[in-house]
CSV table of C-alpha atoms in Angstrom, one decimal:
chain,number,residue,atom,x,y,z
Z,256,MET,CA,20.7,-199.3,-146.6
Z,257,ALA,CA,23.4,-197.2,-145.1
Z,258,THR,CA,24.3,-197.5,-141.4
Z,259,LYS,CA,25.2,-194.6,-139.3
Z,260,GLY,CA,28.3,-195.0,-137.1
Z,261,VAL,CA,30.4,-192.8,-134.9
Z,262,GLY,CA,32.4,-192.0,-138.1
Z,263,MET,CA,36.1,-191.5,-137.7
Z,264,ALA,CA,36.6,-189.5,-140.9
Z,265,ASN,CA,37.1,-192.4,-143.3
Z,266,LYS,CA,40.1,-193.5,-141.4
Z,267,GLY,CA,41.2,-197.1,-142.1
Z,268,PRO,CA,42.9,-199.5,-139.6
Z,269,THR,CA,46.5,-198.6,-138.6
Z,270,PHE,CA,49.4,-201.0,-138.7
Z,271,GLY,CA,53.0,-201.3,-137.6
Z,272,MET,CA,54.6,-198.1,-136.2
Z,273,SER,CA,51.4,-196.0,-136.7
Z,274,ARG,CA,49.5,-198.6,-134.7
Z,275,GLN,CA,52.0,-198.5,-131.9
Z,276,VAL,CA,52.0,-194.7,-131.8
Z,277,GLN,CA,48.1,-194.6,-131.7
Z,278,ASP,CA,48.1,-197.3,-128.9
Z,279,LYS,CA,50.5,-195.2,-126.9
Z,280,ILE,CA,48.3,-192.1,-127.3
Z,281,ASP,CA,45.2,-194.0,-126.5
Z,282,SER,CA,46.7,-195.4,-123.3
Z,283,LYS,CA,47.0,-191.8,-121.9
Z,284,TYR,CA,43.3,-191.4,-121.8
Z,285,ASP,CA,42.1,-191.3,-118.2
Z,286,SER,CA,38.6,-192.8,-117.5
Z,287,ASP,CA,38.5,-191.4,-113.9
Z,288,LEU,CA,39.3,-187.9,-115.3
Z,289,GLU,CA,36.5,-188.5,-117.9
Z,290,GLN,CA,34.0,-188.9,-115.0
Z,291,ILE,CA,35.2,-185.7,-113.3
Z,292,LEU,CA,35.0,-183.7,-116.5
Z,293,VAL,CA,31.5,-185.0,-117.4
Z,294,GLU,CA,30.3,-184.2,-113.9
Z,295,TRP,CA,31.8,-180.7,-114.1
Z,296,ILE,CA,30.5,-179.9,-117.6
Z,297,SER,CA,27.0,-181.1,-116.6
Z,298,ARG,CA,27.0,-178.9,-113.5
Z,299,GLN,CA,28.6,-175.9,-115.3
Z,300,CYS,CA,26.2,-176.0,-118.3
Z,301,GLY,CA,23.1,-177.4,-116.8
Z,302,SER,CA,21.0,-180.4,-117.9
Z,303,GLY,CA,20.5,-179.0,-121.4
Z,304,VAL,CA,23.9,-180.5,-122.5
Z,305,GLY,CA,22.9,-184.0,-121.4
Z,306,ARG,CA,25.4,-186.7,-120.5
Z,307,PRO,CA,27.5,-189.0,-122.7
Z,308,GLU,CA,27.7,-192.8,-122.8
Z,309,ALA,CA,30.5,-194.0,-120.6
Z,310,GLY,CA,33.8,-194.5,-122.4
Z,311,LYS,CA,36.1,-192.8,-124.8
Z,312,LEU,CA,33.8,-193.0,-127.9
Z,313,GLY,CA,30.8,-191.7,-125.9
Z,314,PHE,CA,32.9,-188.8,-124.6
Z,315,GLN,CA,34.1,-188.0,-128.1
Z,316,ALA,CA,30.6,-188.2,-129.6
Z,317,TRP,CA,29.3,-185.8,-126.9
Z,318,LEU,CA,31.9,-183.1,-127.5
Z,319,LYS,CA,32.5,-183.7,-131.2
Z,320,ASP,CA,30.2,-181.0,-132.7
Z,321,GLY,CA,31.7,-178.3,-130.4
Z,322,CYS,CA,28.4,-177.1,-128.9
Z,323,VAL,CA,28.9,-178.5,-125.4
Z,324,LEU,CA,32.4,-177.1,-125.3
Z,325,SER,CA,31.2,-173.7,-126.5
Z,326,GLU,CA,28.5,-173.7,-123.8
Z,327,LEU,CA,31.1,-174.6,-121.2
Z,328,VAL,CA,33.5,-171.8,-122.1
Z,329,ASN,CA,30.7,-169.2,-122.4
Z,330,SER,CA,29.6,-170.2,-118.8
Z,331,LEU,CA,33.0,-169.2,-117.4
Z,332,PHE,CA,32.7,-165.6,-118.7
Z,333,ALA,CA,30.6,-163.3,-116.5
Z,334,GLY,CA,30.2,-160.5,-119.0
Z,335,GLU,CA,30.2,-160.8,-122.8
Z,336,LYS,CA,30.3,-164.3,-124.1
Z,337,PRO,CA,33.2,-165.1,-126.4
Z,338,VAL,CA,31.3,-167.7,-128.6
Z,339,LYS,CA,28.5,-165.7,-130.2
Z,340,LYS,CA,26.7,-168.5,-132.1
Z,341,ILE,CA,26.3,-172.0,-130.9
Z,342,GLN,CA,24.6,-174.1,-133.4
Z,343,SER,CA,24.6,-177.9,-133.9
Z,344,SER,CA,25.2,-179.0,-137.5
Z,345,PRO,CA,25.6,-182.4,-139.2
Z,346,MET,CA,28.3,-180.8,-141.5
Z,347,ALA,CA,31.9,-181.7,-140.6
Z,348,PHE,CA,33.3,-178.2,-141.4
Z,349,LYS,CA,30.7,-176.5,-139.2
Z,350,GLN,CA,31.5,-178.8,-136.3
Z,351,MET,CA,35.2,-178.2,-136.7
Z,352,GLU,CA,34.5,-174.5,-136.8
Z,353,GLN,CA,32.5,-174.7,-133.6
Z,354,ILE,CA,35.4,-176.5,-131.9
Z,355,SER,CA,37.8,-173.9,-133.2
Z,356,GLN,CA,35.7,-171.1,-131.7
Z,357,PHE,CA,35.9,-173.0,-128.3
Z,358,LEU,CA,39.7,-173.2,-128.6
Z,359,ASN,CA,39.9,-169.4,-129.3
Z,360,ALA,CA,37.7,-168.6,-126.4
Z,361,ALA,CA,39.6,-170.9,-124.1
Z,362,GLU,CA,42.9,-169.2,-125.1
Z,363,LYS,CA,41.2,-165.8,-124.4
Z,364,TYR,CA,40.2,-167.1,-121.0
Z,365,GLY,CA,43.9,-167.9,-120.3
Z,366,VAL,CA,44.6,-171.5,-121.3
Z,367,THR,CA,48.1,-171.7,-122.7
Z,368,LYS,CA,48.8,-172.9,-126.2
Z,369,THR,CA,50.8,-175.9,-124.9
Z,370,ASP,CA,47.6,-177.1,-123.0
Z,371,MET,CA,45.4,-176.8,-126.1
Z,372,PHE,CA,44.3,-179.8,-128.2
Z,373,GLN,CA,44.1,-179.6,-132.0
Z,374,THR,CA,40.6,-179.7,-133.6
Z,375,VAL,CA,41.4,-183.2,-135.2
Z,376,ASP,CA,42.4,-184.6,-131.8
Z,377,LEU,CA,38.7,-184.4,-130.9
Z,378,TRP,CA,36.9,-184.5,-134.2
Z,379,GLU,CA,38.8,-187.6,-135.5
Z,380,GLY,CA,39.4,-189.0,-132.1
Z,381,LYS,CA,43.2,-188.9,-132.6
Z,382,ASP,CA,44.1,-187.8,-129.1
Z,383,LEU,CA,41.3,-187.6,-126.6
Z,384,ALA,CA,43.8,-187.4,-123.7
Z,385,ALA,CA,44.8,-184.0,-125.2
Z,386,VAL,CA,41.2,-182.9,-125.0
Z,387,GLN,CA,41.1,-184.0,-121.4
Z,388,ARG,CA,44.3,-181.9,-120.7
Z,389,THR,CA,42.7,-178.8,-122.2
Z,390,LEU,CA,39.5,-179.2,-120.2
Z,391,SER,CA,41.5,-179.8,-117.0
Z,392,ALA,CA,43.5,-176.7,-117.7
Z,393,LEU,CA,40.3,-174.7,-118.2
Z,394,GLY,CA,38.9,-176.1,-114.9
Z,395,SER,CA,42.1,-175.2,-113.1
Z,396,LEU,CA,42.0,-171.7,-114.4
Z,397,ALA,CA,38.3,-171.3,-113.4
Z,398,VAL,CA,39.1,-172.5,-109.8
Z,399,THR,CA,42.2,-170.2,-109.6
Z,400,LYS,CA,40.5,-167.1,-111.0
Z,401,ASP,CA,37.6,-167.6,-108.5
Z,402,GLU,CA,35.3,-165.1,-110.3
Z,403,GLY,CA,32.1,-166.8,-109.1
Z,404,THR,CA,31.4,-168.5,-112.5
Z,405,TYR,CA,32.8,-171.9,-111.5
Z,406,ASN,CA,30.2,-174.5,-110.6
Z,407,GLY,CA,31.7,-177.7,-109.2
Z,408,ASP,CA,33.9,-179.1,-106.6
Z,409,PRO,CA,37.1,-177.0,-106.3
Z,410,ASN,CA,39.0,-180.1,-105.4
Z,411,TRP,CA,38.4,-181.6,-108.9
Z,412,PHE,CA,41.2,-179.3,-110.4
Z,413,PHE,CA,44.5,-178.0,-109.2
Z,414,LYS,CA,44.8,-174.4,-108.4
Z,415,LYS,CA,47.4,-172.8,-110.6
Z,416,ALA,CA,50.3,-170.9,-109.1
Z,417,GLN,CA,49.8,-167.2,-109.1
Z,418,GLU,CA,52.4,-164.4,-109.3
Z,419,ASN,CA,53.8,-163.2,-106.0
Z,420,LYS,CA,55.6,-160.0,-106.6
Z,421,ARG,CA,58.1,-158.8,-104.0
Z,422,GLU,CA,59.4,-155.3,-103.6
Z,423,PHE,CA,62.9,-154.7,-102.2
Z,424,SER,CA,64.5,-151.4,-101.1
Z,425,ASP,CA,67.8,-150.3,-102.6
Z,426,GLU,CA,69.6,-151.1,-99.3
Z,427,GLN,CA,68.3,-154.7,-99.4
Z,428,ILE,CA,69.4,-155.1,-103.0
Z,429,LYS,CA,72.9,-153.7,-102.2
Z,430,ALA,CA,73.2,-156.0,-99.1
Z,431,GLY,CA,72.2,-159.0,-101.2
Z,432,LYS,CA,75.0,-158.4,-103.7
Z,433,ASN,CA,77.6,-159.0,-100.9
Z,434,VAL,CA,76.2,-162.4,-99.9
Z,435,ILE,CA,77.7,-165.5,-101.5
Z,436,GLY,CA,75.0,-168.2,-101.7
Z,437,LEU,CA,76.0,-171.6,-100.4
Z,438,GLN,CA,75.3,-173.2,-103.7
Z,439,MET,CA,78.3,-171.3,-105.0
Z,440,GLY,CA,80.4,-173.4,-102.6
Z,441,SER,CA,82.6,-172.4,-99.7
Z,442,ASN,CA,86.3,-172.2,-99.4
Z,443,LYS,CA,86.4,-172.3,-95.6
Z,444,GLY,CA,88.9,-174.8,-94.3
Z,445,ALA,CA,90.1,-175.6,-97.8
Z,446,SER,CA,93.8,-176.3,-98.3
Z,447,GLN,CA,96.0,-178.5,-100.6
Z,448,GLU,CA,97.6,-180.1,-97.6
Z,449,GLY,CA,97.9,-183.9,-98.0
Z,450,MET,CA,97.1,-183.8,-101.7
Z,451,SER,CA,99.4,-185.7,-104.0
Z,452,TYR,CA,99.2,-186.2,-107.7
Z,453,GLY,CA,101.6,-189.1,-108.2
Z,454,ARG,CA,105.3,-188.8,-108.4
Z,455,PRO,CA,106.8,-185.4,-109.2
Z,456,ARG,CA,108.2,-185.0,-112.7
Z,457,GLN,CA,111.8,-186.1,-113.0
Z,458,ILE,CA,114.1,-183.7,-114.8
Z,459,LEU,CA,117.3,-185.4,-116.0
């Protein structure tokens, strides 16, 4: 009789340096952030997505097939939805494909590549802190864009800095070229008086 577990892709135990590296990655996972993300995703997508068991493994199992993530990113787009087909599947490659569609849609929404997790980070549970980073970046973008699609407390995520272009006239630019900034230093009151560098050279 076969037992069904969470399944971590036939990954055996890690030892030595690999173990230390994995422990360090695991220590970056934030349980408080998990609660915020679960609350946000539940509000954003509605009760249809359910809620995970508390803890890292529950969080991973909830998001692992990519369907909840795809529902989330689709809910942030007012017009045409970027993930066309959201279908749960027991097959590994289909789940990974669904996660990949979420990542492409998140990038389309504006999440930078440096904030993105890799598919294996979620699917194999290699780096769930990276998954949290991506979801936080997505939440921050939704709050910053303020397009009316965000459902949640705006204080859950940081508002991203936005461009603040300034226009200067030609006269202002010319005037600015004549100003020496204080970080360049100042030579006011500078002299070599009182400076000595040891005994003068003796010429015999």
